[in-house]
XYZ file of C-alpha atoms in Angstrom:
653
model
C 0.005 -0.034 -0.004
C 0.941 3.630 -0.303
C 0.330 6.627 1.945
C 0.666 10.328 0.847
C 0.940 13.229 3.291
C 1.115 16.913 2.229
C 4.122 18.360 4.249
C 4.465 21.724 2.550
C 1.832 23.876 0.834
C -1.754 25.216 1.516
C -3.045 21.892 2.490
C -0.225 20.779 4.777
C -1.298 17.885 7.043
C -3.650 16.289 4.528
C -3.182 12.488 4.071
C -4.397 9.936 1.639
C -4.356 6.135 1.787
C -5.746 5.096 -1.633
C -7.462 1.886 -2.224
C -7.230 2.100 -5.996
C -4.237 1.504 -8.283
C -4.284 4.960 -9.839
C -4.048 8.128 -7.767
C -4.609 11.425 -9.617
C -3.055 14.623 -8.091
C -3.897 18.171 -9.092
C -5.717 21.468 -8.387
C -9.033 20.581 -10.025
C -11.908 18.965 -8.242
C -12.214 15.355 -9.086
C -8.572 14.469 -8.381
C -7.965 11.737 -5.749
C -5.740 14.259 -3.896
C -6.709 17.824 -4.455
C -3.790 20.311 -4.067
C -5.322 23.927 -4.164
C -2.003 25.721 -4.632
C -2.274 28.029 -7.732
C 1.085 26.937 -9.157
C -0.117 23.287 -9.207
C -1.623 22.293 -12.624
C -5.276 21.211 -12.728
C -4.146 17.637 -13.473
C -0.555 17.755 -12.299
C 0.536 14.087 -11.798
C -0.645 10.638 -11.080
C 0.598 7.649 -9.150
C -0.078 4.236 -10.677
C 0.469 0.706 -9.214
C 2.311 -1.108 -12.138
C 2.302 -4.672 -10.995
C 4.972 -4.692 -8.453
C 5.800 -1.009 -7.732
C 4.345 2.445 -7.679
C 5.306 4.822 -10.426
C 4.964 8.623 -10.447
C 3.925 10.112 -13.797
C 3.909 13.790 -14.594
C 0.825 14.885 -16.649
C 2.803 17.545 -18.577
C 2.334 20.047 -15.778
C 3.240 23.631 -16.296
C 5.715 24.109 -13.296
C 7.205 20.601 -13.242
C 7.478 17.521 -10.916
C 10.456 16.057 -9.113
C 11.328 13.382 -6.547
C 13.570 14.104 -3.541
C 15.392 10.963 -2.489
C 18.273 10.813 0.065
C 19.632 14.200 -0.949
C 19.101 13.674 -4.790
C 16.583 15.448 -6.804
C 15.109 13.470 -9.678
C 13.342 15.734 -12.310
C 10.419 14.035 -14.094
C 10.714 15.229 -17.700
C 11.002 13.849 -21.219
C 14.367 12.417 -20.597
C 12.729 9.690 -18.377
C 9.406 9.559 -20.224
C 7.917 11.800 -17.569
C 7.807 8.875 -15.094
C 9.864 7.384 -12.250
C 9.427 4.623 -9.623
C 8.697 5.562 -6.073
C 10.313 4.285 -2.912
C 9.439 4.577 0.739
C 10.445 7.916 2.200
C 10.438 9.689 -1.128
C 9.196 13.343 -1.157
C 7.237 14.373 -4.252
C 7.884 18.018 -5.366
C 5.128 19.772 -7.323
C 6.062 23.239 -8.728
C 9.295 25.215 -8.952
C 11.358 27.947 -7.400
C 9.884 28.985 -3.979
C 6.363 27.999 -4.946
C 6.573 24.246 -4.161
C 4.274 21.579 -2.720
C 5.797 18.600 -0.977
C 4.158 15.155 -0.610
C 5.840 12.598 1.722
C 5.505 9.134 0.385
C 5.206 5.950 2.579
C 5.198 2.618 0.783
C 4.867 -0.729 2.600
C 4.096 -4.226 1.563
C 0.630 -5.606 1.726
C -0.082 -8.542 4.066
C -1.909 -9.977 1.040
C 0.099 -13.077 0.342
C -2.315 -15.746 -1.008
C -0.925 -19.220 -1.107
C -0.360 -20.180 -4.787
C -1.126 -23.826 -5.621
C -0.694 -23.725 -9.376
C 1.102 -21.356 -11.686
C 1.514 -21.668 -15.444
C 3.660 -19.292 -17.642
C 1.976 -17.734 -20.659
C 4.294 -19.598 -23.057
C 3.025 -22.894 -21.447
C -0.697 -22.071 -21.747
C -1.395 -24.549 -24.694
C -3.622 -27.083 -23.080
C -6.252 -27.646 -25.786
C -5.277 -31.205 -26.515
C -5.639 -32.224 -22.949
C -9.064 -30.698 -22.773
C -10.141 -32.663 -25.887
C -9.112 -35.958 -24.132
C -10.735 -35.088 -20.843
C -14.009 -33.419 -21.619
C -15.389 -33.152 -25.207
C -18.553 -31.381 -23.968
C -16.487 -28.721 -22.203
C -14.569 -27.993 -25.434
C -17.880 -27.524 -27.231
C -18.888 -25.061 -24.458
C -15.489 -23.307 -24.946
C -15.915 -23.078 -28.688
C -19.401 -21.427 -28.327
C -18.110 -18.988 -25.712
C -15.129 -17.925 -27.885
C -17.516 -17.509 -30.847
C -19.607 -15.186 -28.729
C -16.666 -13.227 -27.555
C -15.337 -12.891 -31.058
C -18.654 -11.511 -32.464
C -19.145 -8.885 -29.631
C -19.380 -5.396 -31.358
C -17.563 -3.326 -28.739
C -15.353 -3.542 -25.582
C -18.207 -3.544 -23.100
C -19.831 -6.458 -24.920
C -16.517 -8.371 -25.114
C -16.108 -8.076 -21.385
C -19.688 -9.261 -20.618
C -19.152 -12.259 -22.972
C -15.926 -13.022 -21.061
C -17.712 -12.926 -17.696
C -20.481 -15.142 -18.907
C -18.158 -17.641 -20.490
C -16.201 -17.795 -17.224
C -19.272 -18.717 -15.279
C -20.090 -21.407 -17.868
C -16.637 -23.011 -17.908
C -15.950 -22.691 -14.176
C -19.085 -24.038 -12.350
C -17.740 -23.095 -8.953
C -17.051 -19.511 -9.858
C -19.368 -16.963 -7.959
C -17.706 -13.610 -8.975
C -15.645 -12.623 -12.085
C -13.756 -9.321 -12.163
C -11.816 -8.047 -15.264
C -8.971 -5.603 -14.604
C -7.504 -3.789 -17.629
C -4.480 -1.601 -18.079
C -5.531 2.065 -18.026
C -4.127 2.866 -21.475
C -5.051 6.309 -22.771
C -4.406 7.106 -26.472
C -0.843 8.385 -25.722
C -0.082 5.402 -23.579
C -1.165 3.073 -26.310
C 1.551 4.597 -28.584
C 4.258 4.566 -25.936
C 7.008 1.945 -25.899
C 6.608 -0.965 -23.506
C 8.862 0.433 -20.654
C 6.779 3.719 -20.546
C 3.538 1.740 -20.730
C 4.361 -0.276 -17.604
C 3.186 2.951 -15.606
C -0.189 2.873 -17.211
C -1.747 1.215 -14.036
C -4.441 -1.421 -13.935
C -8.091 -0.710 -13.088
C -10.992 -2.934 -12.367
C -13.473 -2.240 -15.145
C -16.202 -4.885 -14.621
C -17.504 -7.325 -12.084
C -20.279 -9.813 -12.582
C -21.939 -11.968 -9.917
C -23.437 -15.354 -10.813
C -27.191 -15.139 -11.192
C -27.197 -11.377 -11.545
C -27.892 -9.981 -15.075
C -26.500 -6.563 -14.312
C -22.927 -5.767 -13.338
C -22.201 -5.592 -9.625
C -22.714 -2.038 -8.293
C -20.244 -2.528 -5.401
C -16.508 -2.584 -6.153
C -14.837 -5.961 -5.802
C -11.388 -5.915 -4.183
C -8.552 -7.251 -6.237
C -6.560 -10.059 -4.568
C -3.315 -8.121 -4.859
C -0.858 -10.864 -4.363
C -2.425 -12.959 -6.934
C -2.688 -10.063 -9.242
C 0.967 -9.222 -8.654
C 2.049 -12.655 -9.574
C 0.085 -12.727 -12.751
C 1.548 -9.400 -13.932
C 5.155 -9.763 -12.851
C 5.586 -13.444 -13.576
C 3.408 -13.398 -16.694
C 1.635 -16.445 -15.614
C -1.838 -17.896 -14.787
C -2.249 -18.522 -11.028
C -4.630 -20.491 -8.791
C -4.700 -19.731 -5.032
C -6.873 -22.431 -3.197
C -8.689 -22.398 0.145
C -7.476 -18.785 0.887
C -8.979 -18.160 4.343
C -7.606 -21.301 6.040
C -4.276 -21.648 4.165
C -3.340 -17.984 3.746
C -4.300 -16.800 7.212
C -4.240 -12.988 7.631
C -4.418 -11.939 3.972
C -6.555 -8.835 4.435
C -8.190 -8.636 0.973
C -8.800 -12.304 0.797
C -10.320 -12.541 4.257
C -12.405 -9.319 3.779
C -13.986 -10.726 0.620
C -14.344 -14.216 2.137
C -12.841 -15.793 -0.891
C -12.373 -19.599 -0.572
C -10.213 -19.627 -3.764
C -9.309 -17.429 -6.716
C -7.976 -17.733 -10.213
C -5.908 -15.045 -11.922
C -5.585 -15.359 -15.687
C -3.686 -12.933 -17.751
C -4.877 -11.221 -20.970
C -1.872 -10.620 -23.110
C -0.641 -9.520 -26.525
C 2.867 -10.251 -27.333
C 5.030 -8.953 -24.406
C 2.260 -6.702 -23.061
C -0.052 -7.798 -20.223
C -3.314 -6.157 -21.251
C -5.152 -7.111 -17.991
C -6.286 -9.918 -15.649
C -9.373 -12.047 -15.369
C -9.977 -12.728 -11.583
C -12.301 -15.676 -10.937
C -13.475 -16.025 -7.264
C -15.228 -18.715 -5.301
C -16.874 -17.038 -2.258
C -19.038 -19.879 -0.936
C -17.730 -23.390 -0.853
C -15.544 -25.577 -3.000
C -12.000 -25.107 -4.343
C -10.924 -23.886 -7.941
C -8.464 -26.260 -9.455
C -5.740 -26.462 -12.001
C -8.246 -27.855 -14.321
C -10.183 -24.569 -14.066
C -7.037 -22.695 -14.648
C -6.367 -24.685 -17.907
C -9.758 -24.172 -19.293
C -9.645 -20.491 -18.427
C -6.236 -20.142 -19.944
C -7.581 -21.386 -23.271
C -10.509 -18.889 -23.051
C -8.066 -16.072 -22.232
C -5.936 -16.851 -25.317
C -8.763 -15.775 -27.682
C -10.261 -13.285 -25.236
C -6.965 -11.441 -25.199
C -7.089 -10.911 -28.892
C -10.741 -9.732 -28.738
C -9.963 -7.237 -25.959
C -6.882 -5.923 -27.806
C -8.961 -5.554 -30.994
C -11.939 -3.956 -29.212
C -9.655 -1.350 -27.537
C -8.061 -0.613 -30.879
C -11.427 -0.195 -32.606
C -12.577 2.003 -29.755
C -9.468 4.263 -30.261
C -9.979 4.277 -34.029
C -13.572 5.246 -33.603
C -12.721 8.013 -31.248
C -9.937 9.233 -33.535
C -12.315 9.042 -36.505
C -14.896 11.125 -34.637
C -12.317 13.607 -33.523
C -11.106 13.896 -37.115
C -14.612 14.428 -38.440
C -15.211 17.216 -35.957
C -11.780 18.790 -36.724
C -12.501 18.493 -40.466
C -15.970 20.040 -40.042
C -14.520 22.788 -37.850
C -11.641 23.541 -40.261
C -14.006 23.495 -43.239
C -16.244 26.055 -41.547
C -13.236 28.248 -40.545
C -11.981 28.076 -44.206
C -15.366 29.006 -45.487
C -15.518 31.884 -43.078
C -12.086 33.083 -44.185
C -13.258 33.082 -47.758
C -16.315 35.166 -47.048
C -18.807 33.309 -44.812
C -21.198 30.670 -45.900
C -24.610 30.494 -47.553
C -27.567 28.439 -46.530
C -27.070 25.750 -49.280
C -23.389 25.276 -48.328
C -20.339 26.830 -49.647
C -18.864 30.457 -49.288
C -21.294 33.244 -49.711
C -21.006 35.421 -52.757
C -22.315 38.906 -52.318
C -23.653 40.726 -55.267
C -27.033 41.433 -57.004
C -25.620 43.299 -59.983
C -26.213 42.101 -63.479
C -22.571 41.120 -64.114
C -22.593 39.029 -60.877
C -25.822 37.339 -61.539
C -24.435 36.352 -64.942
C -21.338 35.012 -63.290
C -23.413 32.946 -60.825
C -25.453 31.413 -63.617
C -22.293 30.297 -65.367
C -21.008 28.977 -62.057
C -24.065 26.788 -61.473
C -23.727 25.266 -64.901
C -20.154 23.987 -64.346
C -20.035 22.998 -60.637
C -21.014 19.359 -61.011
C -18.976 18.637 -64.146
C -15.294 17.443 -64.229
C -14.061 20.097 -66.620
C -11.195 22.342 -65.705
C -12.316 25.882 -64.750
C -10.185 29.019 -65.369
C -11.038 32.053 -63.343
C -9.912 35.296 -64.841
C -9.937 38.759 -63.228
C -8.001 41.584 -61.792
C -6.155 41.356 -58.439
C -8.484 41.405 -55.447
C -11.760 40.592 -57.203
C -12.311 37.371 -55.275
C -11.019 34.676 -57.590
C -10.297 32.307 -54.744
C -13.813 32.823 -53.415
C -15.236 31.823 -56.756
C -12.820 28.767 -56.833
C -14.042 27.678 -53.364
C -17.642 27.989 -54.576
C -16.997 25.705 -57.510
C -15.864 23.141 -54.918
C -18.400 23.614 -52.164
C -21.375 23.817 -54.490
C -20.391 20.562 -56.284
C -20.761 16.856 -55.289
C -17.093 16.964 -54.163
C -17.874 19.253 -51.183
C -17.245 16.503 -48.633
C -13.669 16.071 -49.764
C -10.699 18.464 -49.452
C -10.421 21.887 -51.171
C -6.669 22.691 -51.415
C -5.195 25.947 -52.712
C -1.700 26.837 -53.776
C -0.288 30.097 -55.113
C 2.109 29.264 -57.840
C 3.931 32.569 -57.473
C 4.617 31.944 -53.793
C 7.346 29.264 -54.116
C 10.558 28.743 -56.282
C 10.444 26.044 -58.870
C 12.006 23.222 -56.881
C 9.839 23.768 -53.884
C 6.681 24.109 -55.897
C 7.316 20.817 -57.728
C 7.630 18.963 -54.381
C 4.639 20.850 -53.004
C 2.395 19.794 -55.920
C 3.668 16.284 -56.787
C 5.370 15.146 -53.608
C 8.719 13.327 -53.211
C 10.400 10.162 -52.051
C 12.756 9.955 -49.196
C 16.310 10.694 -50.277
C 15.307 12.078 -53.685
C 17.148 15.340 -52.931
C 19.153 17.040 -50.184
C 16.671 17.560 -47.277
C 14.181 14.954 -48.338
C 14.257 13.097 -45.011
C 10.964 11.324 -45.490
C 8.317 10.674 -48.000
C 5.959 13.489 -48.618
C 2.608 13.518 -50.334
C 1.979 16.273 -52.856
C -1.101 18.429 -53.016
C -2.484 16.365 -55.863
C -2.581 13.288 -53.631
C -3.940 15.274 -50.648
C -6.755 16.717 -52.688
C -7.588 13.257 -54.265
C -11.384 13.152 -54.657
C -11.660 16.870 -54.083
C -10.492 20.089 -55.725
C -7.084 21.647 -56.231
C -6.987 25.429 -56.892
C -3.840 26.761 -58.556
C -3.710 30.555 -58.194
C -1.528 32.687 -60.450
C -1.146 29.708 -62.715
C 0.762 31.814 -65.269
C 3.709 32.157 -62.747
C 4.181 28.299 -63.013
C 7.707 27.521 -64.667
C 7.413 26.004 -68.125
C 9.107 22.779 -66.892
C 6.334 22.215 -64.342
C 3.663 23.055 -66.979
C 4.463 19.890 -68.786
C 3.897 17.802 -65.646
C 0.545 19.602 -64.990
C -0.495 18.838 -68.565
C 0.213 15.140 -67.856
C -2.037 15.168 -64.750
C -4.816 16.737 -66.746
C -4.457 14.271 -69.587
C -3.682 11.038 -67.707
C -4.995 11.610 -64.199
C -1.588 10.451 -62.867
C 1.199 12.084 -60.779
C 4.811 10.915 -60.140
C 6.414 12.201 -57.014
C 10.062 13.394 -57.280
C 12.357 10.368 -57.061
C 9.503 7.847 -57.586
C 9.612 5.242 -60.375
C 5.858 4.721 -60.713
C 2.773 6.967 -61.208
C -0.113 7.301 -58.780
C -3.693 7.627 -60.049
C -5.550 10.713 -58.778
C -9.019 12.002 -59.141
C -8.765 15.754 -58.676
C -10.742 18.629 -60.171
C -8.365 21.404 -61.244
C -9.419 25.053 -60.772
C -6.962 27.694 -61.970
C -6.831 31.577 -61.745
C -4.888 34.256 -63.269
C -4.910 38.077 -63.457
C -2.885 38.036 -66.718
C -3.989 37.792 -70.376
C -3.380 34.050 -71.138
C -3.441 34.546 -74.941
C -0.757 37.168 -74.600
C 1.394 34.834 -72.373
C 1.068 32.052 -74.863
C 1.974 34.381 -77.784
C 5.111 35.558 -76.004
C 6.244 31.965 -75.227
C 5.798 32.082 -71.431
C 2.912 29.616 -71.390
C 2.438 26.293 -73.149
C -0.226 26.574 -75.828
C -1.423 22.900 -75.298
C -1.837 23.597 -71.508
C -3.690 26.778 -72.388
C -6.337 24.898 -74.248
C -6.603 22.361 -71.393
C -7.120 24.965 -68.823
C -9.471 27.314 -70.693
C -12.171 24.727 -71.145
C -14.724 26.837 -69.136
C -13.503 30.404 -68.325
C -15.194 32.474 -65.701
C -14.589 36.214 -65.651
C -14.915 37.908 -62.292
C -15.959 41.555 -62.896
C -13.971 44.285 -61.139
C -15.723 46.392 -58.571
C -16.004 49.407 -60.710
C -18.218 47.394 -63.133
C -20.835 46.536 -60.367
C -20.865 49.640 -58.290
C -24.441 48.815 -57.063
C -22.871 45.860 -55.131
C -20.564 48.181 -53.107
C -23.054 49.021 -50.318
C -23.858 45.303 -49.887
C -20.172 44.321 -49.642
C -19.253 47.236 -47.407
C -22.157 46.427 -45.070
C -21.058 42.697 -44.976
C -17.530 43.656 -43.958
C -18.834 46.281 -41.476
C -20.882 43.649 -39.597
C -18.062 41.170 -39.753
C -15.362 43.497 -38.382
C -17.649 45.079 -35.844
C -18.311 41.634 -34.345
C -14.599 40.772 -34.473
C -13.546 43.946 -32.694
C -16.445 44.055 -30.343
C -17.311 47.552 -31.464
C -20.874 47.939 -32.912
C -21.194 50.623 -35.484
C -24.118 52.919 -36.521
C -23.245 52.242 -40.190
C -22.229 54.484 -43.051
C -23.544 57.995 -43.583
C -25.165 58.580 -47.015
C -22.380 60.899 -48.174
C -19.736 58.259 -47.171
C -21.470 55.548 -49.115
C -21.654 57.899 -52.079
C -17.941 58.378 -51.915
C -17.366 54.624 -51.681
C -19.522 54.109 -54.799
C -17.758 56.847 -56.718
C -14.296 55.485 -56.143
C -12.841 53.104 -58.799
C -11.264 50.618 -56.346
C -8.174 49.463 -58.322
C -7.577 46.949 -55.605
C -11.222 45.718 -55.946
C -12.878 43.884 -53.055
C -9.698 43.303 -51.204
C -9.075 47.163 -51.134
C -12.665 47.689 -50.029
C -12.256 45.046 -47.247
C -9.102 46.764 -45.910
C -10.720 50.176 -46.082
C -13.754 48.988 -44.004
C -11.503 47.292 -41.512
C -9.579 50.412 -41.005
C -12.887 52.406 -40.586
C -14.164 49.921 -37.940
C -10.994 50.519 -35.909
C -11.316 54.271 -36.251
C -15.099 54.779 -35.587
C -16.375 55.195 -32.069
C -18.652 52.489 -30.611
C -22.242 53.133 -31.917
C -21.052 56.055 -34.104
C -21.595 56.608 -37.908
C -18.756 56.407 -40.428
C -18.435 59.886 -41.865
C -16.470 61.063 -45.002
C -13.596 62.544 -42.899
C -12.678 58.982 -41.685
C -12.018 57.873 -45.167
C -8.573 57.419 -46.673
C -7.255 60.487 -48.581
C -7.446 58.651 -51.953
C -11.242 58.098 -51.395
C -11.842 61.775 -50.307
C -10.468 62.914 -53.671
C -13.717 61.787 -55.113
C -15.648 64.081 -52.878
C -14.561 67.277 -54.733
C -15.373 65.702 -58.045
C -18.947 64.899 -56.825
C -19.396 68.484 -55.797
C -18.141 69.735 -59.112
C -20.476 67.594 -61.099
C -23.482 68.312 -58.909
C -25.956 70.071 -61.401
C -27.976 73.154 -60.539
C -31.740 72.649 -60.058
C -33.925 72.138 -63.223
C -35.684 69.518 -65.086
C -34.302 66.011 -65.286
C -33.129 66.547 -68.939
C -31.428 69.816 -67.956
C -29.542 68.250 -64.966
C -28.556 65.167 -67.086
C -27.232 67.476 -69.897
C -25.118 69.397 -67.289
C -23.515 66.123 -65.963
C -22.963 64.809 -69.418
C -21.333 68.098 -70.533
C -18.970 68.035 -67.539
C -17.957 64.518 -68.160
C -17.111 65.347 -71.869
C -14.954 68.150 -70.850
C -13.201 66.114 -68.086
C -12.483 63.364 -70.631
C -10.959 65.816 -73.209
C -8.966 67.437 -70.492
C -7.586 64.100 -69.166
C -6.510 63.027 -72.657
C -5.073 66.489 -73.697
C -7.882 67.037 -76.205
C -7.109 63.770 -77.944
C -10.673 63.039 -79.249
C -9.887 59.463 -80.271
C -8.515 58.521 -76.761
C -11.306 60.446 -74.975
C -14.002 58.628 -77.077
C -12.333 55.248 -76.267
C -12.409 56.065 -72.676
C -15.989 57.128 -72.694
C -16.942 53.921 -74.687
C -18.289 55.750 -77.760
C -17.083 56.282 -81.275
C -15.043 59.309 -82.380
C -17.999 60.409 -84.577
C -20.363 59.955 -81.642
C -18.092 62.175 -79.558
C -17.993 64.921 -82.249
C -21.809 64.878 -82.447
C -22.154 65.260 -78.674
C -19.612 68.115 -78.621
C -21.598 69.958 -81.381
C -24.866 69.590 -79.493
C -23.289 71.152 -76.437
C -21.590 73.933 -78.401
C -18.060 72.655 -77.534
């Protein structure tokens, strides 16, 4: 047994003599030993009984854990797998510097020394031939029991089936307890020496004749349990009260005899089946042999059930993480709409035409080329192609081809094999493999080196990729969406882009109109960003004043939506909580439009008179801007040179 006493800290004088094999220590309620000092972590450390000794395990605490032993200080850190065995007289140190809690440890042997009458090592547990000769009916019962254990769907059902089989195979058994090693997910991955400190916990007890598991805890016969774990053997201890004498756990439970059968996988002891007789009669070596055969298959069932449980938990966690990341990605690209996918804001005719084209192509496999100026939202449209399609449950992966040098970009897209070049220390999957089944978005595709363009063309033609250093191709099913702000025809004509790749990419082009071509969408987009940034900064705004919105709509926005987003973000920082955004808060480049609006404002009159005044002003400004070059002015105004002459004559200019 072990005894803990707090000898330094806020709870000095507190003692604990635990009856369980795992003792959790920390600041949070729910620990077995609650240490309220603020520098102690909520789950600071734990002590586990690992078969024959107690082990202290640090739970990655903030301020550290150590053991003081005969003048030596043993730090519990990664160098010793964050664990160390405890000895009688040790002092556990929680915290650091002058903010330390001390726990004095007293360890003494139990008086629980059951008299062992039979013991068989795991490697000798192969008694099936003997059972066939002795009792054919018992073997049939064993076969049915193992079949039921093997078909159990989860760990709980496996344990119930083991208990029921134990009662069937051992007629004198009155109680069956199953003890399993307390493996968490990290412990399951750790090497065997570190896993020894996982501890063993009773997880189920069944009583003969009762359908439900026992509600009261059944004490483990520690001496038998210790022999099973340390000697890797099956054990039978018979006639315990009369033969063993003062064994406290045996006497307290009134056990006449007990079996301890290991559950194992390779070198690991997964747990122990404890079979008790608490009435009359003695369990024999024959019972040990039949239970050993049962445990052979039961061990595999328990190991598989725990593995499946971890896999299901990991799958569920990955699903939640995937959903969370998808939602965050959609929010980053502009929020989400009711039907799924990022929200595209715009009611103007150019945007409605774009959305109509988008809906036509989303559920096809054709390559989409998105064209448009910098900042118009090409990545948002690419994401919409993915999230509105039947590929929405798979990954959407984006890569800017201008962001990496040629060598790194090739590895990023196609992957590489270990040792294929300096620094390739392990195999790496490329983005084509990662996006398999989903969509790969290549932004600024015209920046891709010509040498890589041929490899991209092969992927589009054959649906295969070959990682750097590999000797074989891999099949991939990826939908390619590309984007560029350059004129692809010009790039092809000047030899910077492959003509055959051009025709492969421009199967279905989508042109995203610049903001100046859809000014009626500016209020919608500005309001969207205002709501978003007001929530982000925790500063509600009264909105835009009418004059401010007129200035926003009058500006040409060379940086398009990205420039508008940055402007609204700056305004949200500048405006007082609850206040309106006024023209004086705008950037100087936007306020230049203010004077133009005042200059063009017509005097009162009929609608035709006011429209004529505006048109006359615009003609004069166009001529002035182009130094009276009528051809250039007409082109800028979108009319013919003859049309311009006609208008000038009508206004007497």
